[in-house]
CSV table of C-alpha atoms in Angstrom, one decimal:
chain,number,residue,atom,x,y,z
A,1,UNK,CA,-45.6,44.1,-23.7
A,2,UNK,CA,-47.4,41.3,-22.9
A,3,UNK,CA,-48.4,40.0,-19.0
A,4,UNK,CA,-47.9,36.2,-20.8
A,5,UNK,CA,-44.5,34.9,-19.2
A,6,UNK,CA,-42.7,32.1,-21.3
A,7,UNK,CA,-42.9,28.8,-19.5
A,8,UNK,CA,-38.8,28.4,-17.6
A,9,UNK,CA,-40.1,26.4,-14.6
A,10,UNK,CA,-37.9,23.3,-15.9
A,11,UNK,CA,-35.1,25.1,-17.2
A,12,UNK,CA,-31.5,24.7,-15.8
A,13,UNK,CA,-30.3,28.3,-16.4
A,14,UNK,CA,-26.8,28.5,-18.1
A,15,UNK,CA,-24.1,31.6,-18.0
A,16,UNK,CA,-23.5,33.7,-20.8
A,17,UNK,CA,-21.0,36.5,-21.6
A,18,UNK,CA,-22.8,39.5,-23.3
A,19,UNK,CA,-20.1,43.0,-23.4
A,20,UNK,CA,-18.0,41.3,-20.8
A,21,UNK,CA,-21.0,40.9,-18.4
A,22,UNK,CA,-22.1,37.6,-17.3
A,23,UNK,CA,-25.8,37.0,-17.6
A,24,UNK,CA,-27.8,33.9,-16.6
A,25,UNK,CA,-30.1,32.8,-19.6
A,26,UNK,CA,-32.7,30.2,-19.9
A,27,UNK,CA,-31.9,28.2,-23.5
A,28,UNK,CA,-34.9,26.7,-25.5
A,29,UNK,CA,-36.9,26.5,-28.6
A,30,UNK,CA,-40.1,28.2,-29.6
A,31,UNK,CA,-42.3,28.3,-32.8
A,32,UNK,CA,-42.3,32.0,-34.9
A,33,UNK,CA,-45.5,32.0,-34.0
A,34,UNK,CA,-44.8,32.5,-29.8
A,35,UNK,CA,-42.3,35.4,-30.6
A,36,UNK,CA,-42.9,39.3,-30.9
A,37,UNK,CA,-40.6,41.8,-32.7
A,38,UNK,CA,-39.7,44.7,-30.5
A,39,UNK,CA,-41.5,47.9,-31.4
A,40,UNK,CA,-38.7,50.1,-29.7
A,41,UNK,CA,-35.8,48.7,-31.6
A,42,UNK,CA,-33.7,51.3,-32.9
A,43,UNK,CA,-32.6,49.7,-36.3
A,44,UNK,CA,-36.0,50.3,-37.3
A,45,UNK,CA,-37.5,53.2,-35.1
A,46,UNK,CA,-37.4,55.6,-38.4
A,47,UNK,CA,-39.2,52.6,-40.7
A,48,UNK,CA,-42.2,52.1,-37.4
A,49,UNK,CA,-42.2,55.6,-37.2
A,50,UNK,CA,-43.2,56.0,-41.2
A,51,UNK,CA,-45.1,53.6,-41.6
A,52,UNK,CA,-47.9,54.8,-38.8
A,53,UNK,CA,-47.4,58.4,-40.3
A,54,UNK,CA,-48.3,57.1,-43.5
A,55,UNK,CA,-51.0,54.8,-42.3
A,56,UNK,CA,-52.4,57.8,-40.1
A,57,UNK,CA,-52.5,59.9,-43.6
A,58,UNK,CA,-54.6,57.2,-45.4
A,59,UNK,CA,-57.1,56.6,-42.6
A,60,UNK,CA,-57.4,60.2,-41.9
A,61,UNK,CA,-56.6,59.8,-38.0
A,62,UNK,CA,-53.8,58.7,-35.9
A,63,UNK,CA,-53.2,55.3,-36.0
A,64,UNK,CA,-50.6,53.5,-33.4
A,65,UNK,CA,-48.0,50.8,-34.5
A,66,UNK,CA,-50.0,47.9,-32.7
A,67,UNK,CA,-53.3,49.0,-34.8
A,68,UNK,CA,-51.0,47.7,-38.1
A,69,UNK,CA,-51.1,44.2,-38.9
A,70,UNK,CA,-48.3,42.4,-38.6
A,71,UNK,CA,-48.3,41.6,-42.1
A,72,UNK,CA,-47.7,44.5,-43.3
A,73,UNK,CA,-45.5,45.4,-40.9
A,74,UNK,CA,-42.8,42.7,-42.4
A,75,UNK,CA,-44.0,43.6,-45.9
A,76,UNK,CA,-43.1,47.5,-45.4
A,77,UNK,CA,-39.7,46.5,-43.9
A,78,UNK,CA,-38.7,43.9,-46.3
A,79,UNK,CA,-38.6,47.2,-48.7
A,80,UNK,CA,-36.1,48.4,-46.7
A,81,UNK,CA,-32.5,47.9,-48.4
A,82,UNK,CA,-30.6,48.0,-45.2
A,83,UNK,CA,-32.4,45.1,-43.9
A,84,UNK,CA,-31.0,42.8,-46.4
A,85,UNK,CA,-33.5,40.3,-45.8
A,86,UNK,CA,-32.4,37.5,-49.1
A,87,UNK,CA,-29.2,35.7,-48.1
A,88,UNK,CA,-30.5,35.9,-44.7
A,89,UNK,CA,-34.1,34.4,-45.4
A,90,UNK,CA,-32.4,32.0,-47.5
A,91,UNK,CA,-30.0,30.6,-44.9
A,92,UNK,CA,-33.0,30.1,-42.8
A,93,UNK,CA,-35.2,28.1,-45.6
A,94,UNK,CA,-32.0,25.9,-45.8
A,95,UNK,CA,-30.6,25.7,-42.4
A,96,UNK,CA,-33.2,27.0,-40.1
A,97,UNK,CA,-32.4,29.9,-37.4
A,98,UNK,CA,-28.9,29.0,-36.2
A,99,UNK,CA,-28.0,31.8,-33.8
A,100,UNK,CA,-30.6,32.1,-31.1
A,101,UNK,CA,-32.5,35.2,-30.5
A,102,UNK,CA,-32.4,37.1,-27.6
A,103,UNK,CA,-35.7,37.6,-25.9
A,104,UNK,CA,-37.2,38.4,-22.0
A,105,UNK,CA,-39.5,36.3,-20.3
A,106,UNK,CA,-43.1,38.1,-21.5
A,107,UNK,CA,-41.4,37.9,-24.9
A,108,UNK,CA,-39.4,41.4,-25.7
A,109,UNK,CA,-37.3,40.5,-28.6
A,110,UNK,CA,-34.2,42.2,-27.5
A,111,UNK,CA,-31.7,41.2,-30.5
A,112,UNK,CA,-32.7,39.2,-33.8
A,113,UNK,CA,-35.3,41.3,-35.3
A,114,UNK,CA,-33.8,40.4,-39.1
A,115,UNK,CA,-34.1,36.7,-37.9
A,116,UNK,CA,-37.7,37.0,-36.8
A,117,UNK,CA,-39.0,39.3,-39.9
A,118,UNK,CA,-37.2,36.8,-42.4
A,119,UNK,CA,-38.8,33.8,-40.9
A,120,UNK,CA,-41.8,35.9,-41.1
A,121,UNK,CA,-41.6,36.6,-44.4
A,122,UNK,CA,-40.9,33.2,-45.0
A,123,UNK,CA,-44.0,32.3,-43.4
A,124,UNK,CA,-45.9,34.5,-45.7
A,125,UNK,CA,-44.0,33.0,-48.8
A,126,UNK,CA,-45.2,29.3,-47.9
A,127,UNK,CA,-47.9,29.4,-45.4
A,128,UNK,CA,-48.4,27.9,-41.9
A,129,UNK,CA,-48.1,24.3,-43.2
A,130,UNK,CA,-45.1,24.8,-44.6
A,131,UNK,CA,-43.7,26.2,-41.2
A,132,UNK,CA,-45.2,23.4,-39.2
A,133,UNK,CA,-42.8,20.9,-41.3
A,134,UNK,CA,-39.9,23.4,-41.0
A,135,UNK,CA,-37.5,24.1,-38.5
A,136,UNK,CA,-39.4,27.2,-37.9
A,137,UNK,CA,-41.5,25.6,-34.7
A,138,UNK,CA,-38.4,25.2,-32.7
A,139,UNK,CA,-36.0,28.3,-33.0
A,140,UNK,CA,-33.6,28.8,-30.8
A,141,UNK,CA,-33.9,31.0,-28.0
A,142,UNK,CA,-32.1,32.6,-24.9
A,143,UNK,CA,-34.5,33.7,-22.5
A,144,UNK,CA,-33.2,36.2,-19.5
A,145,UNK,CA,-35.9,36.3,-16.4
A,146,UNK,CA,-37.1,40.3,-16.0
A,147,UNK,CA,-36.2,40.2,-12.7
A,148,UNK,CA,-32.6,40.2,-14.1
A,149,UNK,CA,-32.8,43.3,-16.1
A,150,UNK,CA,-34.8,44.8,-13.2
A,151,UNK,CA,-32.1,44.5,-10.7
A,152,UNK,CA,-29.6,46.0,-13.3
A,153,UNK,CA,-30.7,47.6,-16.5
A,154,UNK,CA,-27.7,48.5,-17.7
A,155,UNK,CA,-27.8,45.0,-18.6
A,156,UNK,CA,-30.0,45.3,-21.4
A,157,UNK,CA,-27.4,48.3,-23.3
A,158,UNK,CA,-24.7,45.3,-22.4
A,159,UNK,CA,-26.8,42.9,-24.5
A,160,UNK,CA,-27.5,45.4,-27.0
A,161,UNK,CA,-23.8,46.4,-27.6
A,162,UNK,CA,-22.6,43.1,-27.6
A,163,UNK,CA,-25.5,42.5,-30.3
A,164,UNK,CA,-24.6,45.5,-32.4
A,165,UNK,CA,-21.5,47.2,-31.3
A,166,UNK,CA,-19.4,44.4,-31.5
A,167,UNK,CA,-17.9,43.5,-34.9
A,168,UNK,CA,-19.3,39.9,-36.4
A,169,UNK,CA,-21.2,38.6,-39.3
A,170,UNK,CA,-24.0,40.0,-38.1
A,171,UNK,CA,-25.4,43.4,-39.6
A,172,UNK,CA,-24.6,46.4,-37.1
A,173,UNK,CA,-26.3,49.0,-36.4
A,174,UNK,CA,-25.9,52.0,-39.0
A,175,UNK,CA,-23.5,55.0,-37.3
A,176,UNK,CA,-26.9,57.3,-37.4
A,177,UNK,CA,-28.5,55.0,-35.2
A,178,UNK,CA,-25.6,54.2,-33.2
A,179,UNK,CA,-25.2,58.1,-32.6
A,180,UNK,CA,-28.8,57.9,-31.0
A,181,UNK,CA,-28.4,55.1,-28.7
A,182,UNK,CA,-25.0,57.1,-27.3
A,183,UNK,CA,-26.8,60.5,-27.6
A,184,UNK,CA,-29.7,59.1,-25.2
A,185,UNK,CA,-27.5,57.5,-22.9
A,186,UNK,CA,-25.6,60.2,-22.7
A,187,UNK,CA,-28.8,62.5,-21.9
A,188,UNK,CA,-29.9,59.4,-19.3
A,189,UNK,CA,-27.0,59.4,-17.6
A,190,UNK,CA,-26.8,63.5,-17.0
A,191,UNK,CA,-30.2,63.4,-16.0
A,192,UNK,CA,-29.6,60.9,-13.3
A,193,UNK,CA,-26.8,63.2,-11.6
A,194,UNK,CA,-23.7,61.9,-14.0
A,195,UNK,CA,-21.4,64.8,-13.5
A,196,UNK,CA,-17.6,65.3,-15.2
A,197,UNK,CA,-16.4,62.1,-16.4
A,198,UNK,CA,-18.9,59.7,-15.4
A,199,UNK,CA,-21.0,59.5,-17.7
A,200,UNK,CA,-18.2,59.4,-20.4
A,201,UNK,CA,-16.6,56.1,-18.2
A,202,UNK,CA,-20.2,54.7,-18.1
A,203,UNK,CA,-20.7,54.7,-21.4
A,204,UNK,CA,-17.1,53.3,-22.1
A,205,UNK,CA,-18.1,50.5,-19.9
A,206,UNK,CA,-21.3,49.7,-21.4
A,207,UNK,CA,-20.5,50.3,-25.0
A,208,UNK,CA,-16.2,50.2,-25.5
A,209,UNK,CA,-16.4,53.7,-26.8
A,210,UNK,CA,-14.4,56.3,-25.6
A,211,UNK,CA,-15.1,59.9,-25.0
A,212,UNK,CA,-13.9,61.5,-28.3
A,213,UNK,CA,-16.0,59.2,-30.0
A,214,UNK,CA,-18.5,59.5,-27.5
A,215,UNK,CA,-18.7,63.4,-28.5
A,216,UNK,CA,-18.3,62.7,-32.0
A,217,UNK,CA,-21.8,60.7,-32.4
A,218,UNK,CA,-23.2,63.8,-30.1
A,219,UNK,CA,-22.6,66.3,-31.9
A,220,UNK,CA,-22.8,64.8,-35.7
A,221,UNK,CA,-26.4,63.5,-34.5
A,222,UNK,CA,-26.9,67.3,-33.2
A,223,UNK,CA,-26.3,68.8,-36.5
A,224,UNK,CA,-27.9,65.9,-38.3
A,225,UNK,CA,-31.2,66.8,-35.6
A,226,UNK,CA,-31.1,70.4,-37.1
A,227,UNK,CA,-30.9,69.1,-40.5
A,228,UNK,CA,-33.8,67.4,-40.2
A,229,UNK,CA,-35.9,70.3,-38.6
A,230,UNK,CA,-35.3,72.7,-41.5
A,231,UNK,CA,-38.1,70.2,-43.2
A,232,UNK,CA,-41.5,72.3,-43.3
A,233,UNK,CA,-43.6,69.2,-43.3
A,234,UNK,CA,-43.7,65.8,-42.0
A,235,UNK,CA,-43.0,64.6,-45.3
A,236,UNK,CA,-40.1,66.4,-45.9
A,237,UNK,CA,-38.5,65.5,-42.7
A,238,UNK,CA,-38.9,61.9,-43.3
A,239,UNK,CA,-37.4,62.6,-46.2
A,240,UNK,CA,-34.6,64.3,-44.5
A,241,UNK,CA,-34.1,61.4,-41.7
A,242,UNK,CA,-33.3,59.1,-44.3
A,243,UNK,CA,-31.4,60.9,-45.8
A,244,UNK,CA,-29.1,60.8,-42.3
A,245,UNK,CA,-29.8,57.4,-42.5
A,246,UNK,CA,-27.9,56.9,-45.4
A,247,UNK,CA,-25.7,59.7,-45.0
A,248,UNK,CA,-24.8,60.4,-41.6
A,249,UNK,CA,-20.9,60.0,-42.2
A,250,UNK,CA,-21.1,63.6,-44.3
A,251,UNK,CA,-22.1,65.3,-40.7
A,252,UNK,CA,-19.5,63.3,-38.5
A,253,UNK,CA,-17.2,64.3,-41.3
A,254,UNK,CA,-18.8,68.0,-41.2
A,255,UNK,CA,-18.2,67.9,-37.7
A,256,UNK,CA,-14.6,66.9,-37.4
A,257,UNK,CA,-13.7,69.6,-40.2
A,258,UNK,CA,-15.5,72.7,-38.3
A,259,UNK,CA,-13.9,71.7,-35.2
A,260,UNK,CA,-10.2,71.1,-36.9
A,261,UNK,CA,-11.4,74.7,-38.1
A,262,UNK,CA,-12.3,76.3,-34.8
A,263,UNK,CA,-9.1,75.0,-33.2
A,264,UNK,CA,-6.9,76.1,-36.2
């Protein structure tokens, strides 16, 4: 993460509503070019992960996302079906970025990672000229001060869920990925002394899911977990992990059946 702090000295803040939380933002434009996608995002965690395994393999030693250029960075995920980049990086040669993305002060992309990587691509597809004439130097953006997100950083899952969890045009998070965002909060909230219900109610709060479901993405992400450790090689467990990617609903469904089972 960078030390560099986005310039929000002139700024009148405004008050936006993010998963029924209000949040004081900082609205302005920046060029693609002063914006960083977020390494830890977990709609792509699986595609990062890949990519460094298979860049490790061809430089015969480990090699750390950061070490990648961005270039091919957008290039690997514009392969990525689920990322449905065309009528997305269409709308944004025609229109420009509409909705703003969502971003911290030293520049942590916290929700529009398809936006950025499309302009990117974009940017690839007709070169830095073409962006300086383009509505590509002043994209929207809603900037929230760290300081915010320090004081409460439950803030940040709010943002997330309102980003992801709650139905729009927008494309959501997959269920396999959703299932690890509850499955680690879940862990995060036990380790910090959650006991009985609380953590269940916390999670509620933060993502408007309630307990069955909560224990339904817990334990189909538990089998799915197994699934992928039967795999005798890294290969074959990347393999595997997309295979929950596109699949997960067969071990939520696997899940509901054993327990109807056990109950029966």
């Amino acid at each position: 993460m960078s030390d560099h702090l986005i310039d929000i000295s002139d700024i009148e803040p405004t008050t936006k509503l993010f998963h029924n939380e209000k949040i004081e933002v900082f609205e302005r434009t920046l060029s693609i070019n002063e914006v960083k996608y977020w390494p830890e995002n977990a709609r792509n965690i699986l595609d990062f992960e890949t990519l460094i395994y298979e860049k490790s393999e061809e430089k015969g030693q480990k090699v750390n996302l950061e070490d990648i250029p961005e270039n091919e960075v957008v290039k690997y995920l514009s392969k990525q079906a689920k990322m449905k980049f065309g009528p997305l990086k269409a709308s944004i040669k025609e229109n420009g970025v509409r909705i703003p993305l969502i971003i911290t002060e030293d520049g942590k992309l916290l929700d529009g990672n398809r936006r950025y990587f499309s302009c990117k691509l974009l940017q690839m597809d007709f070169g830095d000229d073409w962006v300086e004439k383009q509505q590509l130097t002043e994209i929207p953006v809603y900037i929230i001060k760290n300081e915010t997100l320090e004081q409460k950083p439950v803030l940040q899952k709010k943002i997330l869920a309102e980003s992801n969890f709650v139905k729009d045009l927008r494309e959501p998070w997959t269920a396999d990925v959703k299932a690890k965002i509850i499955a680690d909060y879940y862990n995060e909230l036990l380790n910090e002394g959650c006991e009985g219900n609380q953590a269940f109610n916390q999670i509620k709060e933060v993502y408007s899911v309630k307990k069955s479901t909560t224990l339904e993405y817990i334990s189909a992400k538990k089998l799915a977990d197994e699934f992928v450790a039967i795999g005798d090689s890294p290969e074959k467990q990347f393999e595997r992990r997309r295979i929950v990617e596109r699949q997960f609903v067969y071990f939520w469904e696997f899940y509901n059946k054993s327990k109807k089972l056990t109950i029966e």
